[in-house]
PDB file of C-alpha atoms in Angstrom:
ATOM      1  CA  MET A   1     -26.326 -21.888 -12.830  1.00 29.00           C
ATOM      2  CA  ASN A   2     -25.800 -19.131 -10.597  1.00 35.00           C
ATOM      3  CA  ARG A   3     -26.726 -19.957  -6.992  1.00 40.00           C
ATOM      4  CA  VAL A   4     -26.206 -16.713  -5.296  1.00 50.00           C
ATOM      5  CA  SER A   5     -29.522 -16.138  -3.599  1.00 46.00           C
ATOM      6  CA  GLY A   6     -31.439 -12.772  -2.939  1.00 50.00           C
ATOM      7  CA  GLY A   7     -33.345 -12.074  -6.036  1.00 54.00           C
ATOM      8  CA  SER A   8     -32.823 -10.579  -9.372  1.00 57.00           C
ATOM      9  CA  ASP A   9     -31.230  -7.220  -8.029  1.00 89.00           C
ATOM     10  CA  THR A  10     -28.916  -9.208  -5.878  1.00 94.00           C
ATOM     11  CA  GLU A  11     -27.760 -11.451  -8.821  1.00 94.00           C
ATOM     12  CA  ALA A  12     -27.408  -8.337 -11.070  1.00 95.00           C
ATOM     13  CA  VAL A  13     -25.028  -6.739  -8.571  1.00 96.00           C
ATOM     14  CA  ALA A  14     -23.097 -10.051  -8.092  1.00 96.00           C
ATOM     15  CA  ARG A  15     -22.681 -10.214 -11.850  1.00 96.00           C
ATOM     16  CA  ARG A  16     -21.377  -6.632 -12.121  1.00 97.00           C
ATOM     17  CA  LEU A  17     -18.905  -7.220  -9.305  1.00 97.00           C
ATOM     18  CA  ARG A  18     -17.754 -10.467 -10.958  1.00 96.00           C
ATOM     19  CA  ASP A  19     -17.196  -8.674 -14.328  1.00 96.00           C
ATOM     20  CA  GLY A  20     -15.323  -5.828 -12.530  1.00 96.00           C
ATOM     21  CA  MET A  21     -13.244  -8.295 -10.645  1.00 95.00           C
ATOM     22  CA  ALA A  22     -12.115  -9.951 -13.805  1.00 94.00           C
ATOM     23  CA  ARG A  23     -11.340  -6.635 -15.429  1.00 93.00           C
ATOM     24  CA  GLY A  24      -9.528  -4.674 -12.925  1.00 94.00           C
ATOM     25  CA  ILE A  25      -8.193  -3.902  -9.370  1.00 95.00           C
ATOM     26  CA  LEU A  26     -10.769  -3.142  -6.573  1.00 96.00           C
ATOM     27  CA  SER A  27     -10.310   0.379  -5.504  1.00 96.00           C
ATOM     28  CA  PHE A  28     -10.564   1.339  -1.762  1.00 97.00           C
ATOM     29  CA  PRO A  29     -10.179   5.005  -1.691  1.00 98.00           C
ATOM     30  CA  LEU A  30      -8.877   7.171   1.191  1.00 98.00           C
ATOM     31  CA  THR A  31     -11.256   9.426   2.952  1.00 98.00           C
ATOM     32  CA  SER A  32      -9.905  13.022   2.778  1.00 98.00           C
ATOM     33  CA  PHE A  33      -9.659  15.248   5.942  1.00 98.00           C
ATOM     34  CA  HIS A  34      -8.547  18.839   6.340  1.00 98.00           C
ATOM     35  CA  ASP A  35      -5.606  19.562   8.664  1.00 96.00           C
ATOM     36  CA  ASP A  36      -7.972  20.232  11.504  1.00 97.00           C
ATOM     37  CA  GLY A  37      -9.518  16.720  11.118  1.00 96.00           C
ATOM     38  CA  SER A  38     -12.747  17.723   9.536  1.00 98.00           C
ATOM     39  CA  LEU A  39     -14.106  15.966   6.461  1.00 98.00           C
ATOM     40  CA  ASP A  40     -12.628  17.343   3.128  1.00 98.00           C
ATOM     41  CA  LEU A  41     -15.510  16.315   0.732  1.00 98.00           C
ATOM     42  CA  GLU A  42     -14.206  18.071  -2.239  1.00 98.00           C
ATOM     43  CA  GLY A  43     -10.801  16.457  -1.744  1.00 98.00           C
ATOM     44  CA  PHE A  44     -12.491  13.164  -1.366  1.00 98.00           C
ATOM     45  CA  ARG A  45     -14.363  13.734  -4.724  1.00 98.00           C
ATOM     46  CA  ALA A  46     -11.080  14.544  -6.599  1.00 97.00           C
ATOM     47  CA  HIS A  47      -9.443  11.490  -5.118  1.00 97.00           C
ATOM     48  CA  VAL A  48     -12.298   9.132  -6.106  1.00 98.00           C
ATOM     49  CA  THR A  49     -12.497  10.537  -9.634  1.00 97.00           C
ATOM     50  CA  ALA A  50      -8.834  10.173 -10.080  1.00 97.00           C
ATOM     51  CA  GLN A  51      -9.097   6.456  -8.986  1.00 97.00           C
ATOM     52  CA  LEU A  52     -11.868   5.832 -11.333  1.00 97.00           C
ATOM     53  CA  ALA A  53      -9.908   7.202 -14.252  1.00 97.00           C
ATOM     54  CA  THR A  54      -7.462   4.229 -13.833  1.00 96.00           C
ATOM     55  CA  GLY A  55     -10.279   1.577 -14.694  1.00 95.00           C
ATOM     56  CA  PRO A  56     -10.870  -0.289 -11.291  1.00 97.00           C
ATOM     57  CA  GLY A  57     -13.377  -3.115 -11.236  1.00 97.00           C
ATOM     58  CA  ALA A  58     -15.303  -1.581  -8.331  1.00 97.00           C
ATOM     59  CA  VAL A  59     -14.987   1.173  -5.696  1.00 98.00           C
ATOM     60  CA  PHE A  60     -15.337   0.411  -1.958  1.00 98.00           C
ATOM     61  CA  PRO A  61     -15.715   3.779  -0.022  1.00 98.00           C
ATOM     62  CA  ALA A  62     -15.740   4.079   3.811  1.00 98.00           C
ATOM     63  CA  CYS A  63     -13.975   0.796   4.362  1.00 98.00           C
ATOM     64  CA  GLY A  64     -10.872   0.019   6.334  1.00 95.00           C
ATOM     65  CA  THR A  65      -8.474   2.073   4.108  1.00 96.00           C
ATOM     66  CA  GLY A  66     -11.207   4.780   4.133  1.00 98.00           C
ATOM     67  CA  GLU A  67     -11.163   5.038   7.891  1.00 98.00           C
ATOM     68  CA  PHE A  68     -14.777   3.880   8.341  1.00 98.00           C
ATOM     69  CA  PHE A  69     -14.027   3.539  12.056  1.00 96.00           C
ATOM     70  CA  SER A  70     -13.283   7.342  12.316  1.00 97.00           C
ATOM     71  CA  LEU A  71     -16.571   8.497  10.558  1.00 98.00           C
ATOM     72  CA  ASP A  72     -19.720   9.627  11.960  1.00 98.00           C
ATOM     73  CA  GLU A  73     -23.035   8.720  10.301  1.00 98.00           C
ATOM     74  CA  ASP A  74     -23.405  12.158   8.685  1.00 98.00           C
ATOM     75  CA  GLU A  75     -19.850  12.162   7.271  1.00 98.00           C
ATOM     76  CA  TYR A  76     -20.348   8.380   6.175  1.00 98.00           C
ATOM     77  CA  GLY A  77     -23.323   9.307   4.204  1.00 98.00           C
ATOM     78  CA  GLN A  78     -21.449  12.202   2.432  1.00 98.00           C
ATOM     79  CA  VAL A  79     -18.675   9.970   1.516  1.00 98.00           C
ATOM     80  CA  VAL A  80     -20.724   7.125   0.093  1.00 98.00           C
ATOM     81  CA  ALA A  81     -22.989   9.690  -1.930  1.00 98.00           C
ATOM     82  CA  ALA A  82     -20.026  11.287  -3.268  1.00 98.00           C
ATOM     83  CA  ALA A  83     -18.432   7.975  -4.420  1.00 98.00           C
ATOM     84  CA  VAL A  84     -21.773   6.993  -5.979  1.00 98.00           C
ATOM     85  CA  GLU A  85     -22.034  10.280  -7.795  1.00 98.00           C
ATOM     86  CA  ALA A  86     -18.510  10.060  -8.996  1.00 98.00           C
ATOM     87  CA  ALA A  87     -18.992   6.438 -10.274  1.00 98.00           C
ATOM     88  CA  GLY A  88     -22.084   7.399 -12.123  1.00 97.00           C
ATOM     89  CA  GLY A  89     -23.066   3.762 -12.480  1.00 96.00           C
ATOM     90  CA  SER A  90     -19.795   2.834 -14.306  1.00 97.00           C
ATOM     91  CA  VAL A  91     -18.643   0.422 -11.650  1.00 97.00           C
ATOM     92  CA  PRO A  92     -20.292  -1.009  -8.551  1.00 97.00           C
ATOM     93  CA  VAL A  93     -19.950   1.001  -5.314  1.00 98.00           C
ATOM     94  CA  VAL A  94     -19.538  -1.215  -2.221  1.00 98.00           C
ATOM     95  CA  ALA A  95     -19.794   0.731   1.077  1.00 98.00           C
ATOM     96  CA  GLY A  96     -18.312  -0.521   4.291  1.00 98.00           C
ATOM     97  CA  VAL A  97     -20.575  -1.155   7.338  1.00 98.00           C
ATOM     98  CA  GLY A  98     -19.703  -2.411  10.723  1.00 97.00           C
ATOM     99  CA  TYR A  99     -19.858  -2.655  14.493  1.00 96.00           C
ATOM    100  CA  GLY A 100     -22.744  -4.753  15.976  1.00 95.00           C
ATOM    101  CA  TRP A 101     -25.612  -5.534  13.555  1.00 97.00           C
ATOM    102  CA  ALA A 102     -27.852  -2.819  14.966  1.00 97.00           C
ATOM    103  CA  GLN A 103     -25.344  -0.169  14.332  1.00 97.00           C
ATOM    104  CA  ALA A 104     -24.349  -1.824  10.934  1.00 98.00           C
ATOM    105  CA  ALA A 105     -27.961  -1.700   9.939  1.00 98.00           C
ATOM    106  CA  ARG A 106     -28.059   2.055  10.503  1.00 98.00           C
ATOM    107  CA  PHE A 107     -25.036   2.461   8.258  1.00 98.00           C
ATOM    108  CA  ALA A 108     -26.713   0.164   5.802  1.00 98.00           C
ATOM    109  CA  ARG A 109     -29.663   2.335   5.557  1.00 98.00           C
ATOM    110  CA  ILE A 110     -27.583   5.439   4.962  1.00 98.00           C
ATOM    111  CA  ALA A 111     -25.662   3.701   2.214  1.00 98.00           C
ATOM    112  CA  GLU A 112     -28.938   2.576   0.559  1.00 97.00           C
ATOM    113  CA  ASP A 113     -30.222   6.258   0.617  1.00 97.00           C
ATOM    114  CA  ALA A 114     -26.765   7.268  -0.846  1.00 98.00           C
ATOM    115  CA  GLY A 115     -27.221   4.815  -3.769  1.00 98.00           C
ATOM    116  CA  ALA A 116     -24.627   2.111  -2.899  1.00 98.00           C
ATOM    117  CA  ASP A 117     -24.913  -1.152  -4.795  1.00 98.00           C
ATOM    118  CA  ALA A 118     -23.739  -3.433  -1.970  1.00 98.00           C
ATOM    119  CA  LEU A 119     -22.063  -3.514   1.552  1.00 98.00           C
ATOM    120  CA  LEU A 120     -18.838  -4.819   2.833  1.00 98.00           C
ATOM    121  CA  VAL A 121     -19.570  -6.129   6.438  1.00 98.00           C
ATOM    122  CA  LEU A 122     -16.388  -5.258   8.434  1.00 98.00           C
ATOM    123  CA  PRO A 123     -15.399  -7.360  11.350  1.00 95.00           C
ATOM    124  CA  HIS A 124     -17.499  -6.489  14.457  1.00 93.00           C
ATOM    125  CA  TYR A 125     -16.222  -4.364  17.398  1.00 88.00           C
ATOM    126  CA  LEU A 126     -13.948  -5.621  20.159  1.00 89.00           C
ATOM    127  CA  VAL A 127     -15.434  -9.078  21.198  1.00 91.00           C
ATOM    128  CA  ALA A 128     -14.668 -12.527  20.153  1.00 93.00           C
ATOM    129  CA  ALA A 129     -17.631 -14.610  19.249  1.00 96.00           C
ATOM    130  CA  PRO A 130     -18.726 -18.133  18.562  1.00 97.00           C
ATOM    131  CA  GLN A 131     -19.404 -19.437  14.951  1.00 98.00           C
ATOM    132  CA  ASP A 132     -23.353 -19.131  15.627  1.00 98.00           C
ATOM    133  CA  GLY A 133     -22.825 -15.545  16.594  1.00 98.00           C
ATOM    134  CA  LEU A 134     -20.992 -14.781  13.560  1.00 98.00           C
ATOM    135  CA  VAL A 135     -23.749 -16.286  11.342  1.00 98.00           C
ATOM    136  CA  ALA A 136     -26.481 -14.415  13.385  1.00 98.00           C
ATOM    137  CA  GLN A 137     -24.641 -11.182  12.959  1.00 97.00           C
ATOM    138  CA  LEU A 138     -25.054 -11.517   9.071  1.00 98.00           C
ATOM    139  CA  GLU A 139     -28.571 -12.853   9.344  1.00 98.00           C
ATOM    140  CA  HIS A 140     -29.610  -9.830  11.367  1.00 98.00           C
ATOM    141  CA  LEU A 141     -28.000  -7.410   8.920  1.00 98.00           C
ATOM    142  CA  ALA A 142     -29.417  -9.126   5.925  1.00 98.00           C
ATOM    143  CA  ALA A 143     -32.948  -8.950   7.237  1.00 97.00           C
ATOM    144  CA  ARG A 144     -32.599  -5.192   7.583  1.00 97.00           C
ATOM    145  CA  THR A 145     -31.249  -4.113   4.267  1.00 97.00           C
ATOM    146  CA  ARG A 146     -32.125  -4.725   0.567  1.00 96.00           C
ATOM    147  CA  LEU A 147     -28.368  -4.331  -0.321  1.00 98.00           C
ATOM    148  CA  PRO A 148     -26.280  -7.424  -1.067  1.00 98.00           C
ATOM    149  CA  LEU A 149     -23.579  -8.255   1.615  1.00 98.00           C
ATOM    150  CA  ILE A 150     -19.982  -9.332   1.354  1.00 98.00           C
ATOM    151  CA  ALA A 151     -18.784 -10.709   4.672  1.00 98.00           C
ATOM    152  CA  TYR A 152     -15.171  -9.888   5.677  1.00 98.00           C
ATOM    153  CA  GLN A 153     -13.153 -12.358   7.786  1.00 97.00           C
ATOM    154  CA  ARG A 154     -10.446 -10.722   9.517  1.00 96.00           C
ATOM    155  CA  GLY A 155      -9.130 -10.207  13.090  1.00 94.00           C
ATOM    156  CA  GLN A 156     -11.794 -11.880  15.322  1.00 94.00           C
ATOM    157  CA  VAL A 157     -13.911 -13.054  12.590  1.00 97.00           C
ATOM    158  CA  ALA A 158     -13.039 -16.292  10.922  1.00 97.00           C
ATOM    159  CA  TYR A 159     -15.656 -18.577   9.602  1.00 98.00           C
ATOM    160  CA  GLY A 160     -15.174 -22.385   9.982  1.00 98.00           C
ATOM    161  CA  LEU A 161     -16.659 -24.678   7.088  1.00 98.00           C
ATOM    162  CA  GLN A 162     -20.088 -25.299   8.688  1.00 98.00           C
ATOM    163  CA  ALA A 163     -20.633 -21.530   9.564  1.00 98.00           C
ATOM    164  CA  PHE A 164     -19.422 -20.758   5.983  1.00 98.00           C
ATOM    165  CA  ARG A 165     -22.054 -22.948   4.425  1.00 98.00           C
ATOM    166  CA  ARG A 166     -24.664 -21.227   6.544  1.00 98.00           C
ATOM    167  CA  ILE A 167     -23.674 -17.714   5.592  1.00 98.00           C
ATOM    168  CA  THR A 168     -23.858 -18.628   1.779  1.00 98.00           C
ATOM    169  CA  GLU A 169     -27.462 -19.662   2.399  1.00 97.00           C
ATOM    170  CA  ILE A 170     -28.398 -16.269   3.830  1.00 98.00           C
ATOM    171  CA  PRO A 171     -30.359 -14.293   1.082  1.00 96.00           C
ATOM    172  CA  GLY A 172     -28.240 -11.365  -0.126  1.00 97.00           C
ATOM    173  CA  VAL A 173     -24.914 -12.676   1.086  1.00 98.00           C
ATOM    174  CA  ILE A 174     -22.940 -12.845  -2.222  1.00 98.00           C
ATOM    175  CA  GLY A 175     -19.336 -13.031  -1.184  1.00 98.00           C
ATOM    176  CA  LEU A 176     -16.384 -13.302   1.238  1.00 98.00           C
ATOM    177  CA  LYS A 177     -13.535 -11.116   1.562  1.00 98.00           C
ATOM    178  CA  ASP A 178     -10.477 -12.867   3.380  1.00 98.00           C
ATOM    179  CA  GLY A 179      -7.821 -11.164   5.372  1.00 97.00           C
ATOM    180  CA  HIS A 180      -6.482 -14.037   7.385  1.00 96.00           C
ATOM    181  CA  SER A 181      -4.224 -15.514   4.534  1.00 96.00           C
ATOM    182  CA  ASP A 182      -4.884 -19.042   6.054  1.00 97.00           C
ATOM    183  CA  LEU A 183      -4.840 -20.692   2.572  1.00 97.00           C
ATOM    184  CA  ASP A 184      -5.694 -24.161   3.809  1.00 97.00           C
ATOM    185  CA  ARG A 185      -8.836 -22.885   5.406  1.00 96.00           C
ATOM    186  CA  LEU A 186      -9.622 -20.685   2.446  1.00 98.00           C
ATOM    187  CA  GLN A 187      -9.248 -23.502  -0.099  1.00 98.00           C
ATOM    188  CA  ARG A 188     -11.759 -25.535   1.953  1.00 98.00           C
ATOM    189  CA  LEU A 189     -14.113 -22.553   1.843  1.00 98.00           C
ATOM    190  CA  THR A 190     -13.790 -22.092  -1.984  1.00 98.00           C
ATOM    191  CA  LEU A 191     -14.403 -25.697  -2.682  1.00 98.00           C
ATOM    192  CA  ALA A 192     -17.479 -25.703  -0.516  1.00 98.00           C
ATOM    193  CA  ALA A 193     -18.984 -22.538  -1.999  1.00 98.00           C
ATOM    194  CA  PRO A 194     -22.081 -22.417  -4.176  1.00 97.00           C
ATOM    195  CA  GLU A 195     -21.624 -21.576  -7.868  1.00 95.00           C
ATOM    196  CA  GLY A 196     -21.516 -17.831  -8.263  1.00 95.00           C
ATOM    197  CA  PHE A 197     -20.237 -17.027  -4.830  1.00 97.00           C
ATOM    198  CA  LEU A 198     -17.662 -14.323  -4.886  1.00 98.00           C
ATOM    199  CA  PHE A 199     -14.134 -14.409  -3.250  1.00 98.00           C
ATOM    200  CA  PHE A 200     -11.803 -11.465  -2.528  1.00 97.00           C
ATOM    201  CA  ASN A 201      -8.209 -11.520  -1.430  1.00 97.00           C
ATOM    202  CA  GLY A 202      -8.255  -8.804   1.445  1.00 95.00           C
ATOM    203  CA  ALA A 203      -4.671  -9.535   2.829  1.00 93.00           C
ATOM    204  CA  ALA A 204      -2.674  -6.512   3.868  1.00 87.00           C
ATOM    205  CA  THR A 205      -0.798  -5.454   0.670  1.00 93.00           C
ATOM    206  CA  ALA A 206      -2.636  -8.056  -1.246  1.00 96.00           C
ATOM    207  CA  GLU A 207      -0.216  -8.118  -4.243  1.00 97.00           C
ATOM    208  CA  VAL A 208       2.424 -10.029  -2.076  1.00 97.00           C
ATOM    209  CA  GLN A 209       0.059 -13.057  -1.854  1.00 97.00           C
ATOM    210  CA  ALA A 210      -2.018 -12.553  -5.056  1.00 97.00           C
ATOM    211  CA  ARG A 211      -0.521 -15.636  -6.763  1.00 97.00           C
ATOM    212  CA  ALA A 212      -1.232 -17.793  -3.825  1.00 97.00           C
ATOM    213  CA  TYR A 213      -4.809 -16.551  -3.329  1.00 98.00           C
ATOM    214  CA  ALA A 214      -5.531 -17.113  -7.077  1.00 97.00           C
ATOM    215  CA  ALA A 215      -4.381 -20.656  -6.797  1.00 97.00           C
ATOM    216  CA  VAL A 216      -6.971 -21.476  -4.280  1.00 97.00           C
ATOM    217  CA  GLY A 217      -9.747 -19.697  -6.048  1.00 97.00           C
ATOM    218  CA  ALA A 218      -9.578 -15.995  -4.997  1.00 97.00           C
ATOM    219  CA  PRO A 219      -7.972 -14.097  -7.751  1.00 96.00           C
ATOM    220  CA  ALA A 220      -9.595 -10.730  -7.136  1.00 96.00           C
ATOM    221  CA  TYR A 221      -7.913  -8.414  -4.618  1.00 96.00           C
ATOM    222  CA  SER A 222      -8.085  -4.956  -3.184  1.00 93.00           C
ATOM    223  CA  SER A 223      -4.889  -2.823  -3.672  1.00 95.00           C
ATOM    224  CA  ALA A 224      -3.859  -0.207  -1.170  1.00 95.00           C
ATOM    225  CA  VAL A 225      -1.099   0.877  -3.522  1.00 97.00           C
ATOM    226  CA  HIS A 226      -3.830   1.711  -6.101  1.00 97.00           C
ATOM    227  CA  ALA A 227      -4.727   4.605  -3.736  1.00 97.00           C
ATOM    228  CA  PHE A 228      -1.485   6.335  -4.232  1.00 98.00           C
ATOM    229  CA  ALA A 229       0.433   4.764  -7.136  1.00 98.00           C
ATOM    230  CA  PRO A 230      -2.183   3.282  -9.659  1.00 97.00           C
ATOM    231  CA  GLU A 231       0.593   3.156 -12.066  1.00 97.00           C
ATOM    232  CA  ILE A 232       2.486   0.404 -10.012  1.00 98.00           C
ATOM    233  CA  ALA A 233      -0.763  -1.333  -9.101  1.00 98.00           C
ATOM    234  CA  VAL A 234      -1.997  -1.513 -12.640  1.00 97.00           C
ATOM    235  CA  ALA A 235       1.316  -2.700 -13.962  1.00 98.00           C
ATOM    236  CA  PHE A 236       1.283  -5.451 -11.429  1.00 98.00           C
ATOM    237  CA  PHE A 237      -2.262  -6.434 -12.144  1.00 97.00           C
ATOM    238  CA  ILE A 238      -1.475  -6.701 -15.949  1.00 97.00           C
ATOM    239  CA  SER A 239       1.529  -8.685 -15.393  1.00 98.00           C
ATOM    240  CA  LEU A 240      -0.090 -11.133 -13.046  1.00 97.00           C
ATOM    241  CA  ARG A 241      -2.973 -11.735 -15.353  1.00 96.00           C
ATOM    242  CA  ALA A 242      -0.777 -12.213 -18.298  1.00 97.00           C
ATOM    243  CA  GLY A 243       1.463 -14.649 -16.390  1.00 97.00           C
ATOM    244  CA  ASP A 244       4.556 -12.403 -16.825  1.00 98.00           C
ATOM    245  CA  ASP A 245       6.369 -13.833 -13.594  1.00 97.00           C
ATOM    246  CA  ALA A 246       9.464 -11.918 -14.465  1.00 98.00           C
ATOM    247  CA  THR A 247       7.748  -8.518 -14.018  1.00 98.00           C
ATOM    248  CA  VAL A 248       5.646  -9.735 -11.079  1.00 98.00           C
ATOM    249  CA  ASP A 249       8.813 -10.958  -9.327  1.00 98.00           C
ATOM    250  CA  LYS A 250      10.738  -7.715  -9.997  1.00 98.00           C
ATOM    251  CA  LEU A 251       7.735  -5.536  -8.737  1.00 98.00           C
ATOM    252  CA  LEU A 252       7.479  -7.786  -5.518  1.00 98.00           C
ATOM    253  CA  ARG A 253      11.209  -7.875  -4.922  1.00 98.00           C
ATOM    254  CA  ASP A 254      11.844  -4.183  -5.462  1.00 98.00           C
ATOM    255  CA  PHE A 255       8.782  -2.476  -4.328  1.00 98.00           C
ATOM    256  CA  TYR A 256       6.022  -4.502  -2.505  1.00 98.00           C
ATOM    257  CA  VAL A 257       8.094  -6.508  -0.169  1.00 98.00           C
ATOM    258  CA  PRO A 258      10.055  -3.423   1.019  1.00 98.00           C
ATOM    259  CA  LEU A 259       6.876  -1.724   1.282  1.00 98.00           C
ATOM    260  CA  VAL A 260       5.526  -4.330   3.687  1.00 97.00           C
ATOM    261  CA  ALA A 261       8.549  -4.132   5.787  1.00 98.00           C
ATOM    262  CA  LEU A 262       8.027  -0.419   6.098  1.00 98.00           C
ATOM    263  CA  ARG A 263       4.398  -0.786   6.792  1.00 97.00           C
ATOM    264  CA  ASP A 264       5.176  -3.336   9.585  1.00 97.00           C
ATOM    265  CA  ARG A 265       7.344  -0.704  11.494  1.00 97.00           C
ATOM    266  CA  VAL A 266       4.326   0.835  13.272  1.00 97.00           C
ATOM    267  CA  PRO A 267       0.729  -0.230  13.960  1.00 96.00           C
ATOM    268  CA  GLY A 268      -1.739   1.627  11.671  1.00 96.00           C
ATOM    269  CA  TYR A 269       0.875   2.142   8.969  1.00 97.00           C
ATOM    270  CA  ALA A 270      -1.371   0.149   6.689  1.00 95.00           C
ATOM    271  CA  VAL A 271      -3.543   3.337   6.374  1.00 97.00           C
ATOM    272  CA  SER A 272      -1.427   6.220   7.479  1.00 97.00           C
ATOM    273  CA  LEU A 273       1.529   5.258   5.325  1.00 97.00           C
ATOM    274  CA  VAL A 274      -0.888   4.881   2.340  1.00 98.00           C
ATOM    275  CA  LYS A 275      -2.210   8.346   3.052  1.00 98.00           C
ATOM    276  CA  ALA A 276       1.368   9.805   3.302  1.00 98.00           C
ATOM    277  CA  ALA A 277       2.296   8.327  -0.005  1.00 98.00           C
ATOM    278  CA  ALA A 278      -0.789   9.803  -1.568  1.00 98.00           C
ATOM    279  CA  ARG A 279       0.229  13.210  -0.170  1.00 98.00           C
ATOM    280  CA  LEU A 280       3.786  12.836  -1.597  1.00 98.00           C
ATOM    281  CA  ARG A 281       2.040  12.669  -4.994  1.00 96.00           C
ATOM    282  CA  VAL A 282       0.044  15.791  -4.275  1.00 95.00           C
ATOM    283  CA  ARG A 283      -3.295  14.032  -3.735  1.00 95.00           C
ATOM    284  CA  PRO A 284      -5.904  15.934  -1.564  1.00 95.00           C
ATOM    285  CA  VAL A 285      -6.299  13.249   1.020  1.00 97.00           C
ATOM    286  CA  GLY A 286      -5.031  15.056   4.173  1.00 98.00           C
ATOM    287  CA  PRO A 287      -4.067  13.470   7.434  1.00 98.00           C
ATOM    288  CA  VAL A 288      -5.392  10.430   9.332  1.00 98.00           C
ATOM    289  CA  ARG A 289      -7.609  10.837  12.411  1.00 98.00           C
ATOM    290  CA  ALA A 290      -6.589   9.546  15.754  1.00 96.00           C
ATOM    291  CA  PRO A 291      -5.987   6.901  16.997  1.00 96.00           C
ATOM    292  CA  LEU A 292      -3.932   6.625  13.752  1.00 97.00           C
ATOM    293  CA  THR A 293      -0.698   8.555  13.654  1.00 97.00           C
ATOM    294  CA  GLU A 294       1.378  10.180  10.906  1.00 97.00           C
ATOM    295  CA  PRO A 295       4.599   8.457   9.870  1.00 98.00           C
ATOM    296  CA  SER A 296       7.868   9.726  11.444  1.00 98.00           C
ATOM    297  CA  ALA A 297      10.168  11.895   9.384  1.00 98.00           C
ATOM    298  CA  ALA A 298      12.598   8.963   8.992  1.00 98.00           C
ATOM    299  CA  ASP A 299       9.934   6.718   7.724  1.00 98.00           C
ATOM    300  CA  LEU A 300       8.517   9.421   5.466  1.00 98.00           C
ATOM    301  CA  ALA A 301      11.915   9.757   3.932  1.00 98.00           C
ATOM    302  CA  ASP A 302      12.209   6.021   3.315  1.00 98.00           C
ATOM    303  CA  LEU A 303       8.719   5.985   1.913  1.00 98.00           C
ATOM    304  CA  LYS A 304       9.655   8.723  -0.621  1.00 98.00           C
ATOM    305  CA  ASP A 305      12.658   6.889  -1.672  1.00 98.00           C
ATOM    306  CA  LEU A 306      10.733   3.638  -2.120  1.00 98.00           C
ATOM    307  CA  LEU A 307       7.902   5.273  -3.925  1.00 98.00           C
ATOM    308  CA  THR A 308      10.329   6.994  -6.254  1.00 98.00           C
ATOM    309  CA  ALA A 309      12.021   3.654  -7.019  1.00 98.00           C
ATOM    310  CA  GLY A 310       8.733   1.803  -7.511  1.00 98.00           C
ATOM    311  CA  LEU A 311       7.364   4.381 -10.047  1.00 98.00           C
ATOM    312  CA  ASP A 312      10.694   4.272 -11.880  1.00 98.00           C
ATOM    313  CA  LEU A 313      10.134   0.548 -12.292  1.00 98.00           C
ATOM    314  CA  VAL A 314       6.940   1.157 -14.433  1.00 97.00           C
ATOM    315  CA  GLY A 315       8.234   4.275 -16.230  1.00 97.00           C
ATOM    316  CA  ALA A 316       6.419   6.839 -14.022  1.00 96.00           C
ATOM    317  CA  ALA A 317       7.684   9.590 -11.805  1.00 94.00           C
ATOM    318  CA  LEU A 318       6.867  11.120  -8.428  1.00 91.00           C
TER     319      LEU A 318
END
């Protein structure tokens, strides 16, 4: 029996997400900007449409990779609405919300109006908080939106076992995305979860830890690589699900692990390097907004070499 609470609409969204998670990668599209920093909505629509053509299990606009933290409310609404329109009901659309619960609720209302299916609750801003406060944050937000919520533990947000049990009882909370990669803690949470509760691997460059996450009950993952090289991301996903360890190991050794090393050179490269890679493939995503910065010329050259090599591994070209 599915014990995800929140009513029939919430359960329907959870089922659609579960089906999508089993079928494909979770797409976190980039938000397109013009060179002057203004929102490029047409570029974003083209980018999301291209992402959808590769068969993801769900689309998560305006989240971390989509620079949620850089969007004002009007831009946010346009981005979510464009993603909903592009998806056309083919896959669930899960919009990011964040900051304190009052501001998160404002974004939630905008996402509702734009037609989103669910919300990913990004870590709150700046301050550390006790476990009771982390639970209360979700309680306040859940009381102010009809959309199902996926909690995201990363940075200053990490749920202990008792707090986790409490959030699974909040009507409308259907899942947890984990970005801490503490597999001991995560195993305890997956074992304590009610039937039907969803878990997502949200580690940076999630493919590197995909096998480990799957072993503790979180096989679904988001892929930043999918935003610029879906050929590589899909080949990895297929090989992983097929148990083709030789191909998985080759892609990890020759592409993903070197990509992580490049990503770790500069704070913020988890987003700006992804955008740079997308531009290398002539995708209309534009630059990042400050406080992120563009890759250096040397790092961009290394990125191009690595991307070319990675695409060659799966029979594709830059």
